[in-house]
Short mmCIF file of C-alpha atoms and ligand atoms in Angstrom, two decimals:
data_model
loop_
_atom_site.label_atom_id
_atom_site.label_comp_id
_atom_site.label_asym_id
_atom_site.label_seq_id
_atom_site.Cartn_x
_atom_site.Cartn_y
_atom_site.Cartn_z
CA MET A 768 0.00 0.00 0.00
CA LYS A 769 1.18 3.53 -0.81
CA VAL A 770 0.03 6.81 0.79
CA GLU A 771 1.43 10.31 0.95
CA VAL A 772 1.56 10.59 4.76
CA ALA A 773 1.43 7.64 7.17
CA ILE A 774 0.49 8.63 10.72
CA VAL A 775 1.38 6.49 13.74
CA GLY A 776 -1.14 6.86 16.60
CA ALA A 777 -4.83 7.85 16.70
CA GLY A 778 -4.76 10.11 19.76
CA PRO A 779 -5.68 13.77 19.37
CA ALA A 780 -2.40 14.60 17.56
CA GLY A 781 -2.72 11.87 14.92
CA LEU A 782 -6.45 12.42 14.38
CA LEU A 783 -6.15 16.19 14.07
CA LEU A 784 -3.22 15.89 11.70
CA GLY A 785 -5.05 13.32 9.57
CA HIS A 786 -8.09 15.56 9.26
CA LEU A 787 -6.03 18.68 8.50
CA LEU A 788 -4.18 16.87 5.73
CA ARG A 789 -7.31 15.26 4.29
CA SER A 790 -9.06 18.64 4.22
CA LYS A 791 -6.36 19.79 1.77
CA GLY A 792 -6.50 16.65 -0.33
CA VAL A 793 -3.40 14.93 1.08
CA ASP A 794 -3.78 11.18 1.11
CA CYS A 795 -3.08 9.64 4.52
CA ILE A 796 -3.73 6.72 6.86
CA ILE A 797 -3.50 6.33 10.64
CA VAL A 798 -2.16 3.16 12.26
CA GLU A 799 -3.14 2.73 15.92
CA ARG A 800 -2.00 0.06 18.37
CA ARG A 801 -5.18 0.01 20.49
CA SER A 802 -8.89 -0.60 19.83
CA PRO A 803 -11.36 2.30 19.33
CA ASP A 804 -12.99 1.47 22.69
CA TYR A 805 -9.67 1.59 24.46
CA VAL A 806 -8.80 4.95 22.88
CA LEU A 807 -12.15 6.34 24.02
CA SER A 808 -11.80 4.99 27.55
CA ARG A 809 -8.82 7.25 28.33
CA ILE A 810 -9.90 10.21 30.44
CA ARG A 811 -7.60 13.20 30.11
CA ALA A 812 -7.72 16.95 30.70
CA GLY A 813 -10.57 19.06 29.42
CA VAL A 814 -9.54 22.67 28.81
CA LEU A 815 -9.19 23.78 25.19
CA GLU A 816 -7.36 26.87 23.99
CA THR A 817 -8.78 28.78 21.04
CA VAL A 818 -5.92 27.37 18.94
CA THR A 819 -7.55 23.97 19.43
CA THR A 820 -11.20 25.01 19.09
CA ASP A 821 -10.30 27.02 15.96
CA LEU A 822 -8.86 23.88 14.37
CA MET A 823 -12.03 21.91 15.18
CA ARG A 824 -14.10 24.72 13.62
CA GLN A 825 -11.88 24.95 10.54
CA LEU A 826 -12.38 21.20 10.08
CA GLY A 827 -16.14 21.45 10.54
CA VAL A 828 -16.14 18.90 13.39
CA ASP A 829 -17.38 21.40 15.95
CA ALA A 830 -21.11 20.60 16.24
CA ARG A 831 -20.87 18.90 19.65
CA LEU A 832 -18.14 21.26 20.79
CA ASN A 833 -20.44 24.23 20.09
CA ALA A 834 -23.38 22.55 21.79
CA ASP A 835 -21.64 21.11 24.86
CA GLY A 836 -18.38 23.07 25.28
CA MET A 837 -18.47 25.42 28.29
CA ILE A 838 -16.98 28.86 27.71
CA GLU A 839 -14.82 29.80 30.72
CA GLU A 840 -13.91 33.45 31.12
CA GLY A 841 -11.84 33.01 34.27
CA PHE A 842 -10.24 30.51 36.61
CA ASN A 843 -9.05 30.62 40.21
CA LEU A 844 -5.84 30.10 42.15
CA ALA A 845 -6.36 29.46 45.84
CA ASP A 846 -4.25 28.87 48.92
CA GLY A 847 -6.11 28.29 52.16
CA ASP A 848 -9.13 30.56 52.20
CA ARG A 849 -7.71 33.06 49.73
CA VAL A 850 -9.02 32.75 46.15
CA VAL A 851 -7.39 34.82 43.41
CA ARG A 852 -9.57 35.00 40.30
CA ILE A 853 -7.76 35.31 36.99
CA ASP A 854 -10.23 37.11 34.74
CA ILE A 855 -8.97 35.81 31.42
CA ALA A 856 -11.70 37.54 29.41
CA ALA A 857 -10.96 40.99 30.86
CA LEU A 858 -7.19 40.50 30.77
CA THR A 859 -6.86 38.97 27.30
CA GLY A 860 -10.20 39.43 25.52
CA ARG A 861 -10.26 35.65 25.07
CA HIS A 862 -11.55 32.55 26.86
CA VAL A 863 -10.97 28.81 27.16
CA THR A 864 -13.50 26.05 26.49
CA VAL A 865 -14.12 23.18 28.86
CA TYR A 866 -14.68 20.10 26.67
CA GLY A 867 -13.29 16.67 27.51
CA GLN A 868 -10.39 15.43 25.44
CA THR A 869 -12.23 12.13 25.16
CA GLU A 870 -15.15 13.91 23.47
CA LEU A 871 -12.85 15.73 21.07
CA THR A 872 -11.22 12.40 20.21
CA ARG A 873 -14.66 10.86 19.63
CA ASP A 874 -15.69 13.71 17.29
CA LEU A 875 -12.56 13.26 15.19
CA MET A 876 -12.88 9.45 15.14
CA GLU A 877 -16.52 9.57 14.07
CA ALA A 878 -15.84 12.09 11.29
CA ALA A 879 -12.96 10.06 9.84
CA PRO A 880 -14.86 7.65 7.52
CA ASP A 881 -16.79 10.47 5.80
CA ARG A 882 -13.62 12.45 5.23
CA GLY A 883 -11.76 9.57 3.63
CA LEU A 884 -9.39 9.19 6.57
CA PRO A 885 -8.72 5.48 7.10
CA ILE A 886 -7.73 4.36 10.62
CA VAL A 887 -6.31 0.89 11.23
CA TYR A 888 -6.95 -0.08 14.87
CA ASP A 889 -5.44 -3.00 16.81
CA ALA A 890 -2.20 -2.89 14.81
CA THR A 891 0.60 -4.74 16.62
CA ASP A 892 4.38 -4.68 16.15
CA VAL A 893 4.30 -1.29 14.47
CA ALA A 894 7.79 -0.55 13.10
CA LEU A 895 9.29 2.29 11.06
CA HIS A 896 11.70 1.72 8.15
CA ASP A 897 13.97 3.62 5.75
CA LEU A 898 13.40 6.96 7.44
CA GLU A 899 16.44 8.51 5.81
CA SER A 900 15.35 7.51 2.31
CA GLY A 901 12.76 9.23 0.12
CA GLU A 902 10.48 6.23 0.60
CA PRO A 903 10.01 5.55 4.31
CA ALA A 904 7.60 2.82 5.37
CA ILE A 905 5.58 1.46 8.30
CA THR A 906 5.00 -2.20 8.93
CA TYR A 907 2.51 -3.70 11.38
CA ARG A 908 0.75 -6.96 12.10
CA LYS A 909 -2.99 -7.40 12.11
CA ASP A 910 -5.18 -10.52 11.89
CA GLY A 911 -2.11 -12.72 11.60
CA GLU A 912 -0.67 -10.88 8.60
CA THR A 913 2.15 -8.38 8.18
CA HIS A 914 1.23 -5.20 6.32
CA ARG A 915 3.53 -2.59 4.79
CA ILE A 916 2.63 1.03 4.07
CA GLN A 917 4.98 3.01 1.86
CA ALA A 918 4.79 6.78 2.30
CA ASP A 919 6.46 10.08 1.42
CA PHE A 920 6.45 11.09 5.09
CA ILE A 921 5.75 9.50 8.46
CA ALA A 922 4.18 11.44 11.33
CA GLY A 923 5.02 10.02 14.76
CA CYS A 924 1.92 10.86 16.81
CA ASP A 925 2.15 7.77 19.00
CA GLY A 926 2.42 9.38 22.41
CA PHE A 927 5.09 9.10 25.07
CA HIS A 928 5.33 5.30 24.94
CA GLY A 929 5.28 4.94 21.16
CA VAL A 930 7.95 3.72 18.75
CA SER A 931 8.56 6.91 16.76
CA ARG A 932 10.73 8.84 19.19
CA ARG A 933 12.86 5.74 19.75
CA ALA A 934 13.54 5.59 16.00
CA ILE A 935 15.48 8.86 16.26
CA PRO A 936 19.11 8.08 17.08
CA ASP A 937 20.51 11.52 17.87
CA GLY A 938 17.91 13.25 20.01
CA ARG A 939 18.42 14.88 23.37
CA ALA A 940 15.86 14.57 26.17
CA TYR A 941 15.30 17.29 28.77
CA GLU A 942 13.37 15.94 31.71
CA ARG A 943 12.00 16.77 35.14
CA GLU A 944 10.03 14.30 37.23
CA TYR A 945 7.87 15.54 40.09
CA PRO A 946 7.73 13.77 43.46
CA PHE A 947 3.95 13.27 43.38
CA GLY A 948 1.05 12.27 41.17
CA TRP A 949 -2.55 13.35 40.59
CA LEU A 950 -5.41 11.16 41.73
CA GLY A 951 -8.44 12.02 39.57
CA ILE A 952 -12.14 11.27 39.98
CA LEU A 953 -14.93 11.78 37.43
CA ALA A 954 -18.53 11.73 38.71
CA ASP A 955 -22.01 12.76 37.61
CA VAL A 956 -22.49 15.49 40.18
CA PRO A 957 -22.76 19.24 39.58
CA PRO A 958 -19.39 21.01 39.88
CA CYS A 959 -18.76 22.82 43.16
CA HIS A 960 -17.93 26.07 41.38
CA PRO A 961 -18.74 27.62 37.99
CA GLU A 962 -15.02 28.01 37.21
CA LEU A 963 -11.95 25.86 37.73
CA ILE A 964 -10.15 26.21 41.07
CA TYR A 965 -6.48 25.25 41.41
CA ALA A 966 -5.86 25.08 45.17
CA ASN A 967 -2.64 24.77 47.17
CA GLY A 968 -2.57 24.08 50.88
CA PRO A 969 -0.86 22.21 53.71
CA ARG A 970 -2.50 18.98 52.51
CA GLY A 971 -1.19 19.49 48.97
CA PHE A 972 -2.69 20.52 45.67
CA ALA A 973 -6.28 19.96 44.57
CA LEU A 974 -8.17 20.92 41.40
CA ALA A 975 -11.90 21.34 40.95
CA SER A 976 -12.79 21.00 37.27
CA MET A 977 -15.80 19.87 35.28
CA ARG A 978 -17.06 18.34 32.07
CA SER A 979 -20.58 19.80 32.06
CA ALA A 980 -23.16 21.37 34.38
CA THR A 981 -23.81 17.90 35.77
CA ARG A 982 -20.40 16.22 35.60
CA SER A 983 -17.41 17.05 37.81
CA ARG A 984 -13.74 16.24 37.53
CA TYR A 985 -11.54 16.59 40.62
CA TYR A 986 -7.90 15.85 41.33
CA ILE A 987 -5.71 15.80 44.43
CA GLN A 988 -1.96 15.59 44.81
CA VAL A 989 -0.85 12.20 46.16
CA PRO A 990 2.60 10.75 46.97
CA LEU A 991 4.11 8.59 44.21
CA THR A 992 3.76 5.63 46.58
CA SER A 993 -0.05 6.04 46.73
CA ALA A 994 -2.19 3.31 45.19
CA LEU A 995 -5.88 3.44 44.25
CA GLU A 996 -6.64 1.03 47.11
CA ASP A 997 -5.46 3.72 49.54
CA TRP A 998 -8.29 5.95 48.35
CA PRO A 999 -11.76 4.52 48.91
CA GLU A 1000 -14.23 6.96 47.34
CA GLU A 1001 -15.47 8.29 50.71
CA ARG A 1002 -11.94 9.22 51.73
CA LEU A 1003 -11.40 11.06 48.46
CA TRP A 1004 -14.70 12.95 48.75
CA ASP A 1005 -13.87 13.89 52.37
CA GLU A 1006 -10.56 15.26 51.21
CA LEU A 1007 -12.16 17.25 48.37
CA ALA A 1008 -14.85 18.62 50.66
CA ALA A 1009 -12.20 19.75 53.14
CA ARG A 1010 -10.43 21.67 50.38
CA PHE A 1011 -13.34 23.08 48.39
CA ASP A 1012 -16.34 23.48 50.71
CA PRO A 1013 -14.88 26.64 52.28
CA ILE A 1014 -14.03 28.36 48.98
CA SER A 1015 -16.53 27.16 46.34
CA ASP A 1016 -20.00 28.49 45.46
CA ARG A 1017 -21.92 25.28 46.06
CA GLY A 1018 -19.64 22.96 48.01
CA VAL A 1019 -18.60 19.49 46.88
CA LYS A 1020 -21.49 17.19 45.85
CA ARG A 1021 -20.74 13.48 46.12
CA GLY A 1022 -21.68 10.68 43.77
CA PRO A 1023 -20.45 7.33 42.48
CA ALA A 1024 -17.20 7.54 40.53
CA LEU A 1025 -17.33 6.96 36.77
CA GLU A 1026 -13.54 6.77 36.75
CA VAL A 1027 -10.71 7.01 39.27
CA SER A 1028 -7.06 6.98 38.25
CA ILE A 1029 -3.59 8.07 39.33
CA ALA A 1030 -1.09 9.67 36.95
CA PRO A 1031 2.50 10.76 37.64
CA LEU A 1032 3.63 14.27 36.69
CA ARG A 1033 6.50 14.91 34.33
CA SER A 1034 8.04 17.63 32.19
CA TYR A 1035 9.84 16.27 29.12
CA VAL A 1036 11.07 17.66 25.81
CA PHE A 1037 12.82 15.61 23.14
CA GLU A 1038 14.86 17.93 20.99
CA THR A 1039 14.89 16.35 17.65
CA MET A 1040 11.43 16.36 16.23
CA ARG A 1041 12.61 15.35 12.76
CA HIS A 1042 14.71 12.50 11.49
CA GLY A 1043 14.84 12.20 7.70
CA ARG A 1044 11.24 11.75 6.62
CA LEU A 1045 9.90 11.19 10.17
CA PHE A 1046 8.33 14.08 12.11
CA LEU A 1047 7.23 13.86 15.75
CA ALA A 1048 4.17 15.67 17.13
CA GLY A 1049 2.34 15.74 20.47
CA ASP A 1050 3.21 13.55 23.44
CA ALA A 1051 5.65 11.59 21.26
CA ALA A 1052 7.97 14.60 21.55
CA HIS A 1053 7.02 16.26 24.82
CA ILE A 1054 5.11 15.89 28.08
CA VAL A 1055 3.85 18.63 30.38
CA PRO A 1056 2.48 18.18 33.89
CA PRO A 1057 -1.32 18.62 33.72
CA THR A 1058 -1.32 21.87 35.74
CA GLY A 1059 -2.59 24.30 33.11
CA ALA A 1060 -3.94 21.60 30.76
CA LYS A 1061 -1.42 22.24 28.00
CA GLY A 1062 -0.89 18.65 26.75
CA LEU A 1063 -3.65 18.42 24.18
CA ASN A 1064 -3.31 22.08 23.17
CA LEU A 1065 0.40 21.63 22.43
CA ALA A 1066 -0.38 18.55 20.36
CA ALA A 1067 -2.82 20.73 18.42
CA SER A 1068 -0.29 23.48 17.75
CA ASP A 1069 2.37 20.96 16.68
CA VAL A 1070 0.07 19.40 14.11
CA ALA A 1071 -1.12 22.81 12.87
CA TYR A 1072 2.53 23.64 12.08
CA LEU A 1073 3.23 20.21 10.66
CA ALA A 1074 0.13 20.16 8.46
CA GLU A 1075 1.04 23.57 7.06
CA ALA A 1076 4.58 22.40 6.30
CA LEU A 1077 3.43 19.19 4.59
CA ILE A 1078 0.73 20.97 2.60
CA GLY A 1079 3.32 23.54 1.45
CA TRP A 1080 5.53 20.70 0.26
CA TYR A 1081 2.72 19.04 -1.70
CA ARG A 1082 1.46 22.33 -3.18
CA ASN A 1083 4.71 23.78 -4.44
CA GLY A 1084 7.57 21.54 -3.37
CA ASP A 1085 8.41 24.01 -0.60
CA GLU A 1086 11.01 22.45 1.73
CA ALA A 1087 11.28 25.50 4.00
CA GLY A 1088 8.21 24.61 6.08
CA LEU A 1089 9.51 21.11 6.73
CA THR A 1090 12.98 22.39 7.58
CA GLY A 1091 11.54 25.00 9.92
CA TYR A 1092 8.98 22.76 11.63
CA GLU A 1093 11.09 21.76 14.60
CA ALA A 1094 12.25 25.27 15.52
CA ARG A 1095 8.75 26.68 15.13
CA ALA A 1096 7.15 23.95 17.23
CA LEU A 1097 9.84 24.01 19.93
CA ALA A 1098 9.51 27.76 20.44
CA ARG A 1099 5.90 27.25 21.51
CA ILE A 1100 6.57 23.97 23.33
CA TRP A 1101 9.21 25.44 25.63
CA LYS A 1102 6.94 28.32 26.60
CA ALA A 1103 4.13 25.91 27.46
CA GLU A 1104 6.64 23.75 29.36
CA ARG A 1105 7.68 26.82 31.33
CA PHE A 1106 4.11 27.77 32.19
CA SER A 1107 3.11 24.23 33.24
CA TRP A 1108 6.24 23.95 35.39
CA TYR A 1109 5.63 27.38 36.93
CA LEU A 1110 2.01 26.60 37.81
CA THR A 1111 3.06 23.18 39.15
CA LYS A 1112 5.76 24.77 41.36
CA LEU A 1113 3.40 27.48 42.59
CA MET A 1114 0.45 25.22 43.44
CA HIS A 1115 1.92 21.97 44.87
CA ARG A 1116 3.48 20.94 48.16
CA PHE A 1117 6.91 19.50 47.35
CA PRO A 1118 8.10 17.01 49.99
CA GLU A 1119 11.58 18.60 49.99
CA ASP A 1120 10.21 22.12 50.62
CA GLY A 1121 10.32 23.70 54.04
CA ALA A 1122 8.73 26.73 55.67
CA PHE A 1123 10.78 29.14 53.55
CA GLU A 1124 9.52 27.72 50.25
CA HIS A 1125 5.95 27.77 51.53
CA ARG A 1126 6.37 31.47 52.34
CA MET A 1127 7.74 31.99 48.82
CA GLN A 1128 4.65 30.34 47.30
CA SER A 1129 2.44 32.47 49.48
CA ALA A 1130 4.32 35.66 48.57
CA GLU A 1131 4.08 34.79 44.90
CA LEU A 1132 0.30 34.37 45.11
CA ASP A 1133 0.13 37.66 47.06
CA TYR A 1134 1.96 39.33 44.22
CA VAL A 1135 -0.37 37.75 41.65
CA ALA A 1136 -3.39 38.90 43.69
CA GLY A 1137 -2.21 42.51 43.62
CA SER A 1138 -0.65 42.83 40.20
CA ARG A 1139 -2.58 43.14 36.98
CA ALA A 1140 0.68 42.59 35.09
CA MET A 1141 1.20 39.20 36.78
CA GLN A 1142 -2.42 38.24 36.21
CA THR A 1143 -2.10 39.17 32.54
CA ALA A 1144 1.04 37.04 32.20
CA ILE A 1145 -0.77 34.06 33.74
CA ALA A 1146 -3.95 34.64 31.73
CA GLU A 1147 -2.22 34.95 28.35
CA ASN A 1148 -0.37 31.70 28.93
CA TYR A 1149 -3.52 29.96 30.16
CA VAL A 1150 -5.60 30.92 27.09
CA GLY A 1151 -2.65 29.88 24.93
CA LEU A 1152 0.09 31.82 23.20
CA PRO A 1153 -0.55 32.66 19.56
CA LEU A 1154 0.44 30.15 16.91
N1 APR B 1402 1.89 2.07 17.22
C1 APR B 1402 0.70 2.68 16.96
N2 APR B 1402 0.07 3.47 17.83
C2 APR B 1402 0.64 3.66 19.02
C3 APR B 1402 1.89 3.07 19.37
C4 APR B 1402 2.50 2.24 18.41
N3 APR B 1402 3.66 1.65 18.66
N4 APR B 1402 2.21 3.46 20.60
C5 APR B 1402 1.23 4.25 21.04
N5 APR B 1402 0.28 4.38 20.09
C6 APR B 1402 -0.97 5.14 20.15
C7 APR B 1402 -1.60 5.16 21.52
O1 APR B 1402 -2.39 4.01 21.74
C8 APR B 1402 -2.44 6.42 21.45
O2 APR B 1402 -3.73 6.18 20.95
O3 APR B 1402 -0.68 6.51 19.88
C9 APR B 1402 -1.69 7.30 20.47
C10 APR B 1402 -1.04 8.49 21.15
O4 APR B 1402 -2.05 9.30 21.70
P1 APR B 1402 -1.85 10.20 22.99
O5 APR B 1402 -1.07 9.47 24.00
O6 APR B 1402 -3.20 10.70 23.36
O7 APR B 1402 -0.90 11.40 22.49
P2 APR B 1402 -1.21 12.66 21.55
O8 APR B 1402 -2.12 12.31 20.45
O9 APR B 1402 0.12 13.26 21.27
O10 APR B 1402 -2.05 13.62 22.48
C11 APR B 1402 -1.46 14.53 23.31
O11 APR B 1402 -3.45 14.14 24.48
O12 APR B 1402 -3.50 11.97 25.18
C12 APR B 1402 -3.28 13.25 25.60
O13 APR B 1402 -1.84 13.28 27.51
C13 APR B 1402 -1.95 13.51 26.15
O14 APR B 1402 -2.78 15.57 26.60
C14 APR B 1402 -1.89 14.91 25.78
C15 APR B 1402 -2.39 14.96 24.38
C1 PHB B 1403 -9.51 18.46 33.72
O1 PHB B 1403 -10.65 18.94 33.69
O2 PHB B 1403 -9.32 17.24 33.61
C2 PHB B 1403 -8.33 19.34 33.88
C3 PHB B 1403 -8.53 20.71 33.88
C4 PHB B 1403 -7.45 21.56 34.05
C5 PHB B 1403 -6.19 21.03 34.22
C6 PHB B 1403 -5.99 19.66 34.19
C7 PHB B 1403 -7.06 18.82 34.03
O3 PHB B 1403 -5.13 21.87 34.40
#
């Protein structure tokens, strides 16, 4: 089989890239290791920048996003009883949209057949070949047979644990691991507050978020040694109530969990996003801690750049876009890495920190509370820097 662009991975990065390329007539295919159900069972963050919603609109896959997405004009940073509202609408003239990544993934998956975007699910032993030649290829196994796809280009959109990054011999990784994880719970109960609240306190970080007027998403900071068994639902709700009852509009409503999971936090950038005819995008090249919800939005900006570069090449043989892709993407990636790291440092209790560092966090939030300049800096990063 021969296509113009072969995409590895059907997460948000691969799906968005596939749709962007198809919308300009580029022939492509996506090869995904998991099943559609598995892909749709992953619960991730839910805050979209306009960069991301604009792409969904441009692709015409925005019907559910328009109907169900919640426009958020502000969010809150709290420590103890103090709540500092960041009025992103007043400070930037923009907003973010709360819409689950799982729903965005579903919209892109469901639109694929009509747009002539084939997706091969349950592909095993995916391997990349001849990346330095003009005819790179992907092989995979499915239903007991080995398949080979010849392409002009390969897009590695296969996430942090995929094969694409490992096919690049000369990359350099920059990494920071954090000494805690986030325990998340999703439940069909009304959110405690109309806007997100990121809260720091002696018991650690907690986040009150939502998916809709009737579905809440909460997280708390837990030690890396914590296991799900340590957190019976009642204990988790007690903890959330202790954090958010004093500072939220409605207080924490409890209900049976639809999903509970623990994820570690990491900052990671791999600085070679191109090797021959292979280009990396999304989590395959970088990870941010979820504080600030930049993961999906960065995947979206990567593929916007990459699609533009590939389309330029197909339209008029323009190599400049492809050559410039990495530098253009990295400039935005490092700024989002900085912001996610900053918000993580400001809002979490680090086990190694003492009283001095806690005073520093408190002084920083004091400064934010009193400075429109600081609030603007936080707001413009939160809504997303321009493409
Ligand atoms: N072959 C094919 N597919 C693979 C392989 C492989 N060897 N390895 C992983 N994949 C698939 C995964 O099953 C997943 O569906 O690649 C996809 C990668 O998707 P994500 O991990 O969602 O990464 P990305 O699309 O870059 O999205 C970035 O979305 O998933 C979140 O946390 C992520 O917020 C970040 C954003
Ligand atoms: C979420 O709703 O899952 C969410 C929101 C904001 C974040 C991270 C996660 O920063």
